Coordinates of C-alpha atoms in Angstrom, one line a residue:
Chain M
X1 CA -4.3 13.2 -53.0
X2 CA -1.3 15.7 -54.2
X3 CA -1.5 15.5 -57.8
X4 CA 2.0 16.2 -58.5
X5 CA 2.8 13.2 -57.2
X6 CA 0.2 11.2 -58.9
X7 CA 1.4 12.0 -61.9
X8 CA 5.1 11.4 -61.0
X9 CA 3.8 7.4 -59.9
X10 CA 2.0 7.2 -63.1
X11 CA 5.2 8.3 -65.6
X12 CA 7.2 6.0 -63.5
X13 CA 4.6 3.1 -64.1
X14 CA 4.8 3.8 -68.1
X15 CA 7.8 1.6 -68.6
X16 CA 6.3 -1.2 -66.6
X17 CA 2.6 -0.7 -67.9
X18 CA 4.7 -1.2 -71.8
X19 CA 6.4 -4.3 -70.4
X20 CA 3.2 -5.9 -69.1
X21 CA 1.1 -5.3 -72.3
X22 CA 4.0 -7.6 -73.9
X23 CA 4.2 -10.3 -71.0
X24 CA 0.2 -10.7 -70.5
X25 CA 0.0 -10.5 -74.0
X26 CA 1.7 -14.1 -73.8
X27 CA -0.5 -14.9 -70.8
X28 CA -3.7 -14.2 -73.2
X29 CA -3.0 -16.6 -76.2
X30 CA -1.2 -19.3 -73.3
X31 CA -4.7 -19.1 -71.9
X32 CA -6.8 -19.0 -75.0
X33 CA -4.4 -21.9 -76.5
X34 CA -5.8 -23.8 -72.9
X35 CA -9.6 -23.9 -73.8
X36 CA -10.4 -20.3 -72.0
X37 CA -12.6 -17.4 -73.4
X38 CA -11.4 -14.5 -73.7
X39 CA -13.1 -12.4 -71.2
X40 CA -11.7 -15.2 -68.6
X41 CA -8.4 -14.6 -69.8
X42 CA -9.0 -11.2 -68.9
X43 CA -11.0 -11.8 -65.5
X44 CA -8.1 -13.3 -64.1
X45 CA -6.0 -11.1 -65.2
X46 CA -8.0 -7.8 -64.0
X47 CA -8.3 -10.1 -60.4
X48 CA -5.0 -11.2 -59.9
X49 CA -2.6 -9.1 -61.4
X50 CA 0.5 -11.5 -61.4
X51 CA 2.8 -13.4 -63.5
X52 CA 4.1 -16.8 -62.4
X53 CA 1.0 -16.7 -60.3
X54 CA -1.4 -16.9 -63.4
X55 CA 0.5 -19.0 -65.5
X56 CA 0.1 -21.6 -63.0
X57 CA -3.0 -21.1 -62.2
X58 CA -4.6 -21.7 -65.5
X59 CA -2.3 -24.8 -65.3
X60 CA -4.5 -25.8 -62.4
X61 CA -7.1 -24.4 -63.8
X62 CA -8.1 -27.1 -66.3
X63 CA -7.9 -30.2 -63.7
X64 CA -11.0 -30.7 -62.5
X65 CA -11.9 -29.6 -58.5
X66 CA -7.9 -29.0 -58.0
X67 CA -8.7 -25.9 -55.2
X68 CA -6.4 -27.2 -52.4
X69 CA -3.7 -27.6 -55.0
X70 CA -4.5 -23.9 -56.3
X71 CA -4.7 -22.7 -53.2
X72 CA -0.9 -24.1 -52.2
X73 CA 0.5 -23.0 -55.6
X74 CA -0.7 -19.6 -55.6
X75 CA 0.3 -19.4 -51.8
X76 CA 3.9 -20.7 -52.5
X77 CA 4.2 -18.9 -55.5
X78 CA 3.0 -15.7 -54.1
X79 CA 4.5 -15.6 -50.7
X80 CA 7.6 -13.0 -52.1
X81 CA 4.2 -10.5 -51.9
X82 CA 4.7 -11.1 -48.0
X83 CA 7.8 -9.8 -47.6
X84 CA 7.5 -7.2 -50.2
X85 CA 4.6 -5.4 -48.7
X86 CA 6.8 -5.7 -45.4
X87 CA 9.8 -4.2 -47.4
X88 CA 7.2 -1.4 -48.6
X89 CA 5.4 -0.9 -44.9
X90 CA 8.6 0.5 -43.7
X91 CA 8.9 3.3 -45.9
X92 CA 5.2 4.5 -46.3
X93 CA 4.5 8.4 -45.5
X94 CA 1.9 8.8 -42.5
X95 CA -1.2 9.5 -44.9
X96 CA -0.7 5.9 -46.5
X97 CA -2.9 4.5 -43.7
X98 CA -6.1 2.1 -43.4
X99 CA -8.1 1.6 -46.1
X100 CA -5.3 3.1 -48.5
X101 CA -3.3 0.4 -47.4
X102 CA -6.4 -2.3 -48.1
X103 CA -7.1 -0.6 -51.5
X104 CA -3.1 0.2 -52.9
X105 CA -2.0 -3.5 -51.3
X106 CA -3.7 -5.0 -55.0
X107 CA -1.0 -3.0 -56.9
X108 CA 2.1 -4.8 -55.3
X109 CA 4.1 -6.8 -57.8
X110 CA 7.8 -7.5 -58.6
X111 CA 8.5 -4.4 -60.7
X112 CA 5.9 -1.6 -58.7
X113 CA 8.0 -3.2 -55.7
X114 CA 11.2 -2.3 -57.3
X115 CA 10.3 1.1 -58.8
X116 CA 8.7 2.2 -54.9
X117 CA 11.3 0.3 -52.8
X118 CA 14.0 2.6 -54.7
X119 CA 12.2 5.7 -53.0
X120 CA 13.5 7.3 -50.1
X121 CA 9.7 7.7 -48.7
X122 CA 6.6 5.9 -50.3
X123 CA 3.7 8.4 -50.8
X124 CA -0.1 7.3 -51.3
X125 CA -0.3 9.5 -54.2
X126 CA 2.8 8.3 -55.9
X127 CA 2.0 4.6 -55.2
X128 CA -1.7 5.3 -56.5
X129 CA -0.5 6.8 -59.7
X130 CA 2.3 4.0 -59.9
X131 CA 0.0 1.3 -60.4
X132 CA -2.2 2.6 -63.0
X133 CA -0.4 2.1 -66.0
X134 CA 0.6 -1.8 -65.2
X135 CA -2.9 -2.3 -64.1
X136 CA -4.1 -1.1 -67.9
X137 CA -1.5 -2.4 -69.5
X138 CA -1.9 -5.9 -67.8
X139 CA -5.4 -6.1 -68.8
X140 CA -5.4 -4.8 -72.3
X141 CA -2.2 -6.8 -73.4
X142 CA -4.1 -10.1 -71.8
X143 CA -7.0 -9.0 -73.9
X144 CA -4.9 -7.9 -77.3
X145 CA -2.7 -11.6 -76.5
X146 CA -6.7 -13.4 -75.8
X147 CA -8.4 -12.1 -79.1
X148 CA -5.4 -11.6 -81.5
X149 CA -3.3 -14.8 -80.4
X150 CA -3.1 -17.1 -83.2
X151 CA -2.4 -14.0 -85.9
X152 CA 1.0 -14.2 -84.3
X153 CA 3.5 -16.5 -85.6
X154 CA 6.0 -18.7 -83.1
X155 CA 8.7 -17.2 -83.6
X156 CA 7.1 -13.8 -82.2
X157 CA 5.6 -15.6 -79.8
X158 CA 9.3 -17.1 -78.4
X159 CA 10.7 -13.6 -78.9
X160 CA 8.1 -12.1 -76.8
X161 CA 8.4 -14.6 -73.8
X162 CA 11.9 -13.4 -73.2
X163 CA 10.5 -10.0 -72.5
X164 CA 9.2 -10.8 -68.7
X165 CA 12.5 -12.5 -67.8
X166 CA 14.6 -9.2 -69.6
X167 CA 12.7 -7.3 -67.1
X168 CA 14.1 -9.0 -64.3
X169 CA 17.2 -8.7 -65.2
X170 CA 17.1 -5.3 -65.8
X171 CA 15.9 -5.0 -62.2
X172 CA 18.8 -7.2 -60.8
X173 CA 21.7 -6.2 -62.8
X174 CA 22.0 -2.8 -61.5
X175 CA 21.5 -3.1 -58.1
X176 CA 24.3 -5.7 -58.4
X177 CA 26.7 -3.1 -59.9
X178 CA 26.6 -1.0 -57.0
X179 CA 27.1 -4.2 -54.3
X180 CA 29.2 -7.1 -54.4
X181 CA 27.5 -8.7 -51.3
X182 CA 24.0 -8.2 -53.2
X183 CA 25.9 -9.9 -56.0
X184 CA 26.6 -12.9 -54.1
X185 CA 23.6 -13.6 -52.5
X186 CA 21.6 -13.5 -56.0
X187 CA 24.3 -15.5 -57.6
X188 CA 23.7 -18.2 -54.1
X189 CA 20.0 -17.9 -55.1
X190 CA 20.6 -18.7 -59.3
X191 CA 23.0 -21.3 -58.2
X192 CA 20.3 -22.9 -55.5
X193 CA 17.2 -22.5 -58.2
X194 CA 19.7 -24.2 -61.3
X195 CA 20.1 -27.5 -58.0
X196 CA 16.3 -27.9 -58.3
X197 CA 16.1 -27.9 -62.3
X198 CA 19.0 -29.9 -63.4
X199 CA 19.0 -32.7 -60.4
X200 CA 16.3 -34.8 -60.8
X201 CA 15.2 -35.4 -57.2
X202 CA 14.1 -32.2 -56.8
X203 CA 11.8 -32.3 -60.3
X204 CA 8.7 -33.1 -58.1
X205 CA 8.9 -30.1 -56.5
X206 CA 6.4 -27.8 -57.8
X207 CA 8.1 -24.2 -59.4
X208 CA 6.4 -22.0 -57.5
X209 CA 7.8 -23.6 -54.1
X210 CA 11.0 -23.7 -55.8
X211 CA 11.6 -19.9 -56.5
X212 CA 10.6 -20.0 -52.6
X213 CA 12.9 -22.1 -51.3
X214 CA 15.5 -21.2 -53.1
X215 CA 14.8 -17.6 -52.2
X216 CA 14.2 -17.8 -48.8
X217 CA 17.2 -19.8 -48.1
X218 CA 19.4 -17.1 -50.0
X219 CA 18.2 -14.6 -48.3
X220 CA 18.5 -15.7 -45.2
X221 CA 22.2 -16.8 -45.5
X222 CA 22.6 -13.3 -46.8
X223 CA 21.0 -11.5 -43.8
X224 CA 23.8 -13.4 -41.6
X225 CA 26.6 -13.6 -43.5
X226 CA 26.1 -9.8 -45.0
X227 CA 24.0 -8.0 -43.0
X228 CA 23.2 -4.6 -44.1
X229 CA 24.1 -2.0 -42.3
X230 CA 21.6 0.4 -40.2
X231 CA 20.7 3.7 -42.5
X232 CA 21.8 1.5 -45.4
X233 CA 18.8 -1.0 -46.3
X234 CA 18.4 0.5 -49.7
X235 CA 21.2 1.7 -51.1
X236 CA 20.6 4.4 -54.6
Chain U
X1 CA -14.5 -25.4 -73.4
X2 CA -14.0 -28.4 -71.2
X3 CA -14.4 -26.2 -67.9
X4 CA -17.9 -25.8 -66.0
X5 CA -18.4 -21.8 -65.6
X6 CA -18.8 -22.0 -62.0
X7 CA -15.5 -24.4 -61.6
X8 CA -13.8 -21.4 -63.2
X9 CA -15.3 -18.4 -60.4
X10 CA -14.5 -21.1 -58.1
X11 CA -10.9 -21.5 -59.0
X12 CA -10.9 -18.1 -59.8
X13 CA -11.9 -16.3 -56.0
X14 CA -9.2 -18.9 -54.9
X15 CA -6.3 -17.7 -57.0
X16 CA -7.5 -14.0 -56.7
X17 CA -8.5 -13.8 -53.2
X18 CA -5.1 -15.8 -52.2
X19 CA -3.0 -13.4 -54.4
X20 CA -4.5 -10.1 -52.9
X21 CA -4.3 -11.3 -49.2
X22 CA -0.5 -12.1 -49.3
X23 CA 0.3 -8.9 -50.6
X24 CA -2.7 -6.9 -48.5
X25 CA -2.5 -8.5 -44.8
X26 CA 1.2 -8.2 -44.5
X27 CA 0.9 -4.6 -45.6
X28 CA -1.7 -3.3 -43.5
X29 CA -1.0 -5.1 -40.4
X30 CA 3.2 -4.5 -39.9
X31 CA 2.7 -1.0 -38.7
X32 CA 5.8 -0.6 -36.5
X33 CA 9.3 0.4 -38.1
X34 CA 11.2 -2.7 -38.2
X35 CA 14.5 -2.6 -35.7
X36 CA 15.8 -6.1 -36.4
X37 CA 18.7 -5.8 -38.3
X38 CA 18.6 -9.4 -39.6
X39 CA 14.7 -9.2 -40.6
X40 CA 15.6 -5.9 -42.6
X41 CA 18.5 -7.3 -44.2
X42 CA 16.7 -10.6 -44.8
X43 CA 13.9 -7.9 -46.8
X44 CA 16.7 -6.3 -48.7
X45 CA 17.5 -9.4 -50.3
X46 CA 14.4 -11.1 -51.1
X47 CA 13.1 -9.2 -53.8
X48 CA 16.0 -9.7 -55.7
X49 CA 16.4 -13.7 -54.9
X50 CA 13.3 -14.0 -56.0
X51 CA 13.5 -12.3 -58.9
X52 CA 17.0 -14.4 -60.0
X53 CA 15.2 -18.0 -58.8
X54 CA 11.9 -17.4 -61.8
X55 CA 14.9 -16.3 -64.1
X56 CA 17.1 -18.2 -63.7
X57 CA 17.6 -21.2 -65.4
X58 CA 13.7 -21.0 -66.3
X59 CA 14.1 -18.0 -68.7
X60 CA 16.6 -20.0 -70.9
X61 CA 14.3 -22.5 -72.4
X62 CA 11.7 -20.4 -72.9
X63 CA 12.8 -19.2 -76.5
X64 CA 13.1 -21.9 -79.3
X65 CA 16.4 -22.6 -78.8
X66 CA 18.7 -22.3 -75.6
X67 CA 21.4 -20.3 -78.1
X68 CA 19.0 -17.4 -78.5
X69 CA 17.8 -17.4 -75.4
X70 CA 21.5 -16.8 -73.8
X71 CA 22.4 -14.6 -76.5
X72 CA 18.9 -12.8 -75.3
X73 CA 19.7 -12.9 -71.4
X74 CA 23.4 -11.3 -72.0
X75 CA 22.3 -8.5 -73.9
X76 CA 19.9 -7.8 -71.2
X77 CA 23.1 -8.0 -68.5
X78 CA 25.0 -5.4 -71.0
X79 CA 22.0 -3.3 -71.3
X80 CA 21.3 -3.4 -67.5
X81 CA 24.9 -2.9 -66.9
X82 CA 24.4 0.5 -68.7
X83 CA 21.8 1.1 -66.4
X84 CA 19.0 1.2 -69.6
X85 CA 14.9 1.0 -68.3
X86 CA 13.2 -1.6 -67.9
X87 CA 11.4 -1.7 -71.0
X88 CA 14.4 -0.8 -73.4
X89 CA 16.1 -3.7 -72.2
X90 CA 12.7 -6.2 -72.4
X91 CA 11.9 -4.5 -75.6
X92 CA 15.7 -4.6 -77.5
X93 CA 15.9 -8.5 -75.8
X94 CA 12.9 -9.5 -77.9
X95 CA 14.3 -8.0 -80.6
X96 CA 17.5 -10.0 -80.0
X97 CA 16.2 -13.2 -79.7
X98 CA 13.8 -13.1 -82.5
X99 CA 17.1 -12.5 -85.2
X100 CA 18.9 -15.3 -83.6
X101 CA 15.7 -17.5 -84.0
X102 CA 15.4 -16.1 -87.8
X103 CA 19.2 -16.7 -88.4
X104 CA 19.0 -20.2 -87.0
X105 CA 16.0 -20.8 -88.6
X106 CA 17.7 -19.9 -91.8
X107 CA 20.5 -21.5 -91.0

């Protein structure tokens, strides 16, 4: 482990780590306001260190012997994971190997994806120290959100759920600047994802296999009709 | 607390376990460099699909009102535009939001 680069991962992981104290905070008083204790709150967060994931999960959560429909949920929700850790495989530096890989794999989400992808190579050290500070901040703000919940009045509580959403923006936004094609095939992806909420055949889908679909298929239609040139997957 | 205790591990190694091997198999196993220029341009997009799908339109009803929550989202765009970090722009579209909710609810 270089420590220089440790250290470099976890100051690039204090932005994220801040923004995850205020998003699991909402996760802890969604949970608490469900029936849960708080150290289960806090279990699941410390276990499965996602988002949309969780949030639908505790939704599942308080039906009674639900476990193929948890199992489909978290699988649809999740499956982005997939192709992220096969976005981040390419770029790994020859130590990040075996059980580094087994161990680090916990840490991938949405933003320690965007932060790492953005690197020219991904070191085990950098990657280690990257995932620190969302990992704290995911469990204590689950924690702080769990035990101090109710203190908060709505209208904090509405201003704080815009926070997780904010983030993805800020993720998307500037990669878009730089690309008009990028810019397309997200906008494809917004316009597919606003078919499934506003017409009504499409309600009984389940969120989580939304996002999916709607993904997937942008994606796909923007591999063919803009593929990315070789030496050019990741543009800074 | 409706929930047996061991319903809840139950659920829980289900939603845990499922989580960690999506993101952990697909990382350890690919070990070659992807050539396929359609499979690397297909994992250039997806992150950022993904991300726009849960956001969009999800992220404008999750505020009281759909006005603050648009209000909330463009600021973000500006701030984003201006190439601000990711918590500036989470933390200042809180902010946001939470004076259009007081002025409305003043209003």
């Amino acid at each position: 482990m270089k420590k220089s680069e440790f250290i470099e991962g976890l100051k690039s992981g204090i932005p994220i780590g801040l923004g995850y104290l205020s998003v699991s905070f909402t996760f802890g008083i969604m949970a608490v306001s469900l029936g849960f204790n708080w150290w289960q709150a806090l279990l699941v967060s410390m276990t499965t260190l996602t988002s949309a994931g969780q949030l639908a999960g505790i939704g599942v959560m308080v039906m009674p012997g639900a476990y193929i429909e948890m199992l489909v949920s978290q699988l649809t929700i999740n499956v982005r994971y997939a192709f992220m850790s096969i976005s981040l495989s390419q770029k790994l530096d020859s130590k990040f190997k075996g059980v580094f890989k087994w161990l680090l794999g916990f840490f991938i989400t949405d933003e320690i994806f965007a932060v790492a992808i953005s690197k020219e190579e991904i070191k085990r050290s950098f990657f280690f120290g990257l995932g620190v500070c969302p990992y704290i901040g995911w469990a204590l703000g689950t924690f702080l959100g769990a035990i101090l919940g109710n203190v908060f009045p709505e209208i904090i509580m509405n201003a704080l759920c815009i926070a997780i959403y904010a983030m993805f923006v800020a993720i998307i936004v500037p990669v878009c600047k730089k690309d008009w094609k990028t810019t397309i095939v997200v906008l494809l992806s917004g316009l597919l994802s606003a078919c499934f909420y506003y017409i009504p055949v499409f309600k009984t889908i389940s969120s989580g296999l939304q996002v999916s679909v709607c993904a997937v298929v942008a994606a796909i239609l923007g591999a063919i009709i803009f593929p990315r040139k070789e030496g050019n997957e990741h543009a800074n | 607390m409706s929930m047996q205790i061991k319903e809840f591990f139950i659920y829980l190694i289900i939603m845990a376990g499922s989580t960690y091997l999506i993101r952990a198999i697909p990382f350890v196993v690919i070990k070659e460099k992807i050539k396929n220029n359609f499979i690397k341009s297909f994992l250039y997009y997806i992150p950022y699909t993904v991300l726009m799908a849960m956001t969009f339109p999800a992220a404008l009803y999750v505020t009281g009102h759909l006005i603050s929550a648009v209000i909330g989202l463009l600021a973000a765009c500006l701030l984003a535009l201006k190439n601000k970090g990711l918590t500036l722009v989470a933390v200042v579209t809180s902010v946001v939001v939470l004076v259009c909710e007081l002025i409305i609810m003043v209003l």
